[in-house]
mmCIF file of C-alpha atoms in Angstrom:
data_model
loop_
_atom_site.group_PDB
_atom_site.id
_atom_site.type_symbol
_atom_site.label_atom_id
_atom_site.label_comp_id
_atom_site.label_asym_id
_atom_site.label_seq_id
_atom_site.Cartn_x
_atom_site.Cartn_y
_atom_site.Cartn_z
ATOM 1 C CA MET A 1 105.807 102.704 87.258
ATOM 2 C CA CYS A 2 105.154 105.543 84.848
ATOM 3 C CA ALA A 3 104.550 103.051 82.073
ATOM 4 C CA GLY A 4 102.127 101.060 84.192
ATOM 5 C CA VAL A 5 104.589 98.280 85.009
ATOM 6 C CA VAL A 6 104.258 97.198 88.635
ATOM 7 C CA PRO A 7 107.226 95.374 90.183
ATOM 8 C CA LYS A 8 106.351 91.836 91.319
ATOM 9 C CA ILE A 9 108.068 89.225 93.414
ATOM 10 C CA GLU A 10 108.683 86.293 91.072
ATOM 11 C CA ASN A 11 107.485 83.517 93.420
ATOM 12 C CA PRO A 12 105.832 85.173 96.450
ATOM 13 C CA PHE A 13 105.261 81.975 98.435
ATOM 14 C CA GLN A 14 108.875 80.798 98.126
ATOM 15 C CA TRP A 15 110.100 84.318 98.889
ATOM 16 C CA LEU A 16 107.948 84.513 102.032
ATOM 17 C CA LYS A 17 108.967 81.004 103.099
ATOM 18 C CA GLY A 18 112.623 81.927 102.624
ATOM 19 C CA LEU A 19 112.175 85.132 104.581
ATOM 20 C CA LEU A 20 110.740 83.276 107.565
ATOM 21 C CA SER A 21 113.273 80.466 107.501
ATOM 22 C CA SER A 22 116.098 83.014 107.526
ATOM 23 C CA ALA A 23 114.846 84.662 110.725
ATOM 24 C CA SER A 24 118.216 84.075 112.343
ATOM 25 C CA ASP A 25 120.112 85.312 109.297
ATOM 26 C CA ASN A 26 121.003 88.923 108.713
ATOM 27 C CA ASP A 27 118.382 91.327 107.441
ATOM 28 C CA ASP A 28 117.610 90.271 103.844
ATOM 29 C CA ARG A 29 117.788 93.859 102.651
ATOM 30 C CA THR A 30 121.505 94.024 103.456
ATOM 31 C CA ASN A 31 122.809 90.873 101.807
ATOM 32 C CA ASN A 32 122.651 91.630 98.061
ATOM 33 C CA LYS A 33 119.512 89.489 97.723
ATOM 34 C CA THR A 34 116.741 90.048 95.245
ATOM 35 C CA GLY A 35 114.310 92.706 96.434
ATOM 36 C CA ASN A 36 110.809 93.787 95.527
ATOM 37 C CA LEU A 37 111.880 94.913 92.054
ATOM 38 C CA GLY A 38 113.667 91.683 91.184
ATOM 39 C CA THR A 39 117.016 93.483 91.062
ATOM 40 C CA GLN A 40 120.111 93.336 93.211
ATOM 41 C CA PHE A 41 120.470 96.177 95.693
ATOM 42 C CA THR A 42 122.689 96.919 98.665
ATOM 43 C CA PRO A 43 121.552 99.696 100.989
ATOM 44 C CA ILE A 44 123.825 99.846 104.053
ATOM 45 C CA ALA A 45 125.897 96.831 105.019
ATOM 46 C CA MET A 46 125.106 95.560 108.505
ATOM 47 C CA PRO A 47 127.559 93.702 110.732
ATOM 48 C CA ALA A 48 127.383 89.913 110.361
ATOM 49 C CA THR A 49 126.577 89.535 114.074
ATOM 50 C CA LEU A 50 123.421 91.665 113.900
ATOM 51 C CA THR A 51 120.365 89.425 113.636
ATOM 52 C CA ARG A 52 116.716 90.038 114.364
ATOM 53 C CA PRO A 53 113.372 88.288 114.063
ATOM 54 C CA LYS A 54 111.193 88.967 111.039
ATOM 55 C CA ARG A 55 108.414 91.526 111.250
ATOM 56 C CA ILE A 56 105.388 91.267 108.980
ATOM 57 C CA LEU A 57 102.222 93.328 108.694
ATOM 58 C CA ALA A 58 98.962 91.816 107.476
ATOM 59 C CA LEU A 59 96.320 94.269 106.266
ATOM 60 C CA ASP A 60 92.682 93.196 106.375
ATOM 61 C CA ALA A 61 90.457 95.086 103.906
ATOM 62 C CA VAL A 62 92.295 98.423 104.081
ATOM 63 C CA SER A 63 90.400 100.451 101.504
ATOM 64 C CA ASN A 64 91.848 103.970 101.600
ATOM 65 C CA THR A 65 94.878 104.440 99.339
ATOM 66 C CA SER A 66 96.249 107.293 101.451
ATOM 67 C CA ASN A 67 96.152 105.063 104.513
ATOM 68 C CA MET A 68 97.851 102.305 102.535
ATOM 69 C CA GLY A 69 100.662 104.681 101.584
ATOM 70 C CA SER A 70 101.044 105.852 105.189
ATOM 71 C CA ILE A 71 101.194 102.274 106.461
ATOM 72 C CA ILE A 72 103.866 101.406 103.893
ATOM 73 C CA ARG A 73 105.926 104.502 104.747
ATOM 74 C CA THR A 74 105.692 103.727 108.473
ATOM 75 C CA ALA A 75 106.523 100.058 107.822
ATOM 76 C CA ALA A 76 109.711 101.144 106.049
ATOM 77 C CA ALA A 77 110.643 103.358 109.006
ATOM 78 C CA PHE A 78 110.218 100.439 111.428
ATOM 79 C CA ALA A 79 112.078 97.917 109.218
ATOM 80 C CA ILE A 80 109.032 95.748 108.493
ATOM 81 C CA ASP A 81 110.132 92.874 106.257
ATOM 82 C CA ALA A 82 106.910 92.367 104.269
ATOM 83 C CA ILE A 83 103.262 93.362 104.056
ATOM 84 C CA ILE A 84 100.532 90.816 103.294
ATOM 85 C CA LEU A 85 97.386 92.314 101.719
ATOM 86 C CA SER A 86 93.992 90.661 101.861
ATOM 87 C CA ASP A 87 92.436 90.391 98.420
ATOM 88 C CA ASP A 88 89.904 93.089 99.226
ATOM 89 C CA SER A 89 92.537 95.615 100.311
ATOM 90 C CA CYS A 90 93.283 98.476 97.943
ATOM 91 C CA ASP A 91 96.279 98.320 95.619
ATOM 92 C CA ALA A 92 99.610 99.351 97.162
ATOM 93 C CA TRP A 93 100.693 100.499 93.697
ATOM 94 C CA TYR A 94 97.825 102.923 93.132
ATOM 95 C CA ARG A 95 99.340 106.333 92.368
ATOM 96 C CA GLN A 96 98.060 107.973 95.569
ATOM 97 C CA ALA A 97 99.395 105.117 97.722
ATOM 98 C CA VAL A 98 102.781 105.397 95.989
ATOM 99 C CA ARG A 99 102.818 109.170 96.463
ATOM 100 C CA VAL A 100 101.838 109.033 100.161
ATOM 101 C CA SER A 101 104.367 106.233 100.785
ATOM 102 C CA MET A 102 107.000 108.662 99.466
ATOM 103 C CA GLY A 103 108.364 105.863 97.285
ATOM 104 C CA HIS A 104 108.814 103.360 100.111
ATOM 105 C CA VAL A 105 106.414 101.000 98.354
ATOM 106 C CA ILE A 106 109.538 99.960 96.449
ATOM 107 C CA THR A 107 111.490 99.086 99.607
ATOM 108 C CA VAL A 108 108.849 97.102 101.511
ATOM 109 C CA PRO A 109 107.673 93.988 99.641
ATOM 110 C CA THR A 110 103.889 93.633 99.387
ATOM 111 C CA ILE A 111 102.221 90.292 98.694
ATOM 112 C CA ARG A 112 98.536 89.838 97.949
ATOM 113 C CA VAL A 113 96.802 86.774 99.412
ATOM 114 C CA SER A 114 95.714 85.567 95.956
ATOM 115 C CA GLU A 115 99.407 85.198 95.029
ATOM 116 C CA LEU A 116 99.693 82.568 97.799
ATOM 117 C CA LYS A 117 96.415 80.797 97.000
ATOM 118 C CA GLN A 118 97.795 77.776 95.173
ATOM 119 C CA GLU A 119 100.610 77.028 97.643
ATOM 120 C CA LEU A 120 98.286 77.279 100.663
ATOM 121 C CA ASN A 121 95.727 74.972 98.998
ATOM 122 C CA MET A 122 92.930 77.516 99.160
ATOM 123 C CA GLU A 123 90.117 76.497 96.829
ATOM 124 C CA LYS A 124 88.685 79.964 96.781
ATOM 125 C CA VAL A 125 89.594 83.142 98.560
ATOM 126 C CA SER A 126 86.811 84.154 100.938
ATOM 127 C CA ASN A 127 86.691 87.341 102.991
ATOM 128 C CA GLY A 128 90.034 88.471 101.605
ATOM 129 C CA GLY A 129 91.735 85.118 102.353
ATOM 130 C CA LEU A 130 93.902 86.462 105.146
ATOM 131 C CA GLN A 131 92.774 83.815 107.631
ATOM 132 C CA ALA A 132 94.476 81.010 105.683
ATOM 133 C CA VAL A 133 97.759 82.916 105.587
ATOM 134 C CA LEU A 134 97.650 83.607 109.339
ATOM 135 C CA LYS A 135 96.912 79.932 109.997
ATOM 136 C CA TRP A 136 99.977 79.004 107.911
ATOM 137 C CA PHE A 137 102.143 81.507 109.829
ATOM 138 C CA ARG A 138 101.058 80.101 113.190
ATOM 139 C CA GLY A 139 101.003 76.429 112.233
ATOM 140 C CA GLU A 140 103.931 75.779 109.927
ATOM 141 C CA LYS A 141 106.229 78.696 110.674
ATOM 142 C CA ASN A 142 105.536 79.154 114.417
ATOM 143 C CA VAL A 143 105.140 82.907 113.944
ATOM 144 C CA ARG A 144 103.210 84.833 116.604
ATOM 145 C CA CYS A 145 100.165 86.719 115.320
ATOM 146 C CA PHE A 146 99.001 89.941 116.966
ATOM 147 C CA ALA A 147 96.059 92.265 116.417
ATOM 148 C CA ALA A 148 96.106 96.059 116.295
ATOM 149 C CA VAL A 149 92.927 96.711 118.273
ATOM 150 C CA VAL A 150 91.490 99.443 120.437
ATOM 151 C CA ASP A 151 89.666 97.327 123.028
ATOM 152 C CA ASP A 152 92.115 94.741 124.352
ATOM 153 C CA ASP A 153 89.625 93.040 126.735
ATOM 154 C CA ASN A 154 87.032 92.239 124.068
ATOM 155 C CA VAL A 155 89.582 90.792 121.672
ATOM 156 C CA GLU A 156 91.116 88.385 124.152
ATOM 157 C CA GLN A 157 87.722 87.166 125.401
ATOM 158 C CA ALA A 158 85.882 86.863 122.103
ATOM 159 C CA LEU A 159 88.720 86.252 119.654
ATOM 160 C CA PRO A 160 91.414 84.074 121.280
ATOM 161 C CA PRO A 161 93.909 83.288 118.443
ATOM 162 C CA LEU A 162 95.112 86.896 118.079
ATOM 163 C CA VAL A 163 96.322 88.976 121.002
ATOM 164 C CA SER A 164 96.897 92.688 121.435
ATOM 165 C CA MET A 165 100.473 93.959 121.057
ATOM 166 C CA GLU A 166 100.068 95.812 124.367
ATOM 167 C CA SER A 167 99.343 92.607 126.294
ATOM 168 C CA ILE A 168 102.751 91.031 125.688
ATOM 169 C CA THR A 169 106.149 91.668 127.214
ATOM 170 C CA ARG A 170 109.280 92.856 125.447
ATOM 171 C CA LYS A 171 110.820 89.368 125.702
ATOM 172 C CA GLN A 172 107.867 87.824 123.842
ATOM 173 C CA LYS A 173 108.492 90.212 120.920
ATOM 174 C CA GLU A 174 111.897 88.632 120.294
ATOM 175 C CA ASN A 175 110.433 85.984 117.968
ATOM 176 C CA SER A 176 109.200 86.625 114.447
ATOM 177 C CA TRP A 177 105.698 88.108 114.398
ATOM 178 C CA VAL A 178 102.799 89.223 112.241
ATOM 179 C CA CYS A 179 100.650 92.167 113.262
ATOM 180 C CA VAL A 180 97.185 92.410 111.685
ATOM 181 C CA PHE A 181 95.708 95.850 110.952
ATOM 182 C CA GLY A 182 92.034 96.080 110.113
ATOM 183 C CA ASN A 183 89.788 98.173 107.936
ATOM 184 C CA GLU A 184 89.509 101.893 108.687
ATOM 185 C CA GLY A 185 85.867 101.696 109.736
ATOM 186 C CA ASN A 186 85.328 98.108 110.885
ATOM 187 C CA GLY A 187 88.679 96.932 112.175
ATOM 188 C CA ILE A 188 89.779 93.323 111.794
ATOM 189 C CA ARG A 189 87.074 90.928 110.628
ATOM 190 C CA LYS A 190 86.017 88.333 113.193
ATOM 191 C CA GLU A 191 86.566 85.533 110.649
ATOM 192 C CA VAL A 192 90.207 86.560 110.325
ATOM 193 C CA VAL A 193 90.772 86.673 114.071
ATOM 194 C CA ARG A 194 89.040 83.352 114.784
ATOM 195 C CA GLU A 195 91.076 81.434 112.204
#
């Protein structure tokens, strides 16, 4: 990082597809698999019987690098498997985001929507491109999509595809899910929620 080299996932679409198809497998971070840096790593070995659904965050136009770092640090604490960034979100590898994340930007893989553009057959990325990724999650991977919103009633009436995390039961959270966080000032764009 000091030399300006940012770690990248070699093939983000295949990595993400593999992550979601291994939802019943053990946590990928405990099986000597390739991580965000493209190297082998083994944190703490988990028992073979411990399985859990995959947890993914999708960030829509997050523009403050300190907030990005805080989200990444919190995602690491809650064992989030990956973070999808809309193309108009700030860079997770900006020095302030790295500093605020306390280095956890290395442990939580981040994928920008433009890295998935070709595989999702997006001609051009509009409004950050997050809507196409969410549509793929729901359609092909049967992953539940949730919205981090303040006003639960307005979201469910006006924007039906995403639901508030508070409106679901614990049993419904047992499947793999994506939670969408919006911009600091405007929240989640309506185009993203409607798709």
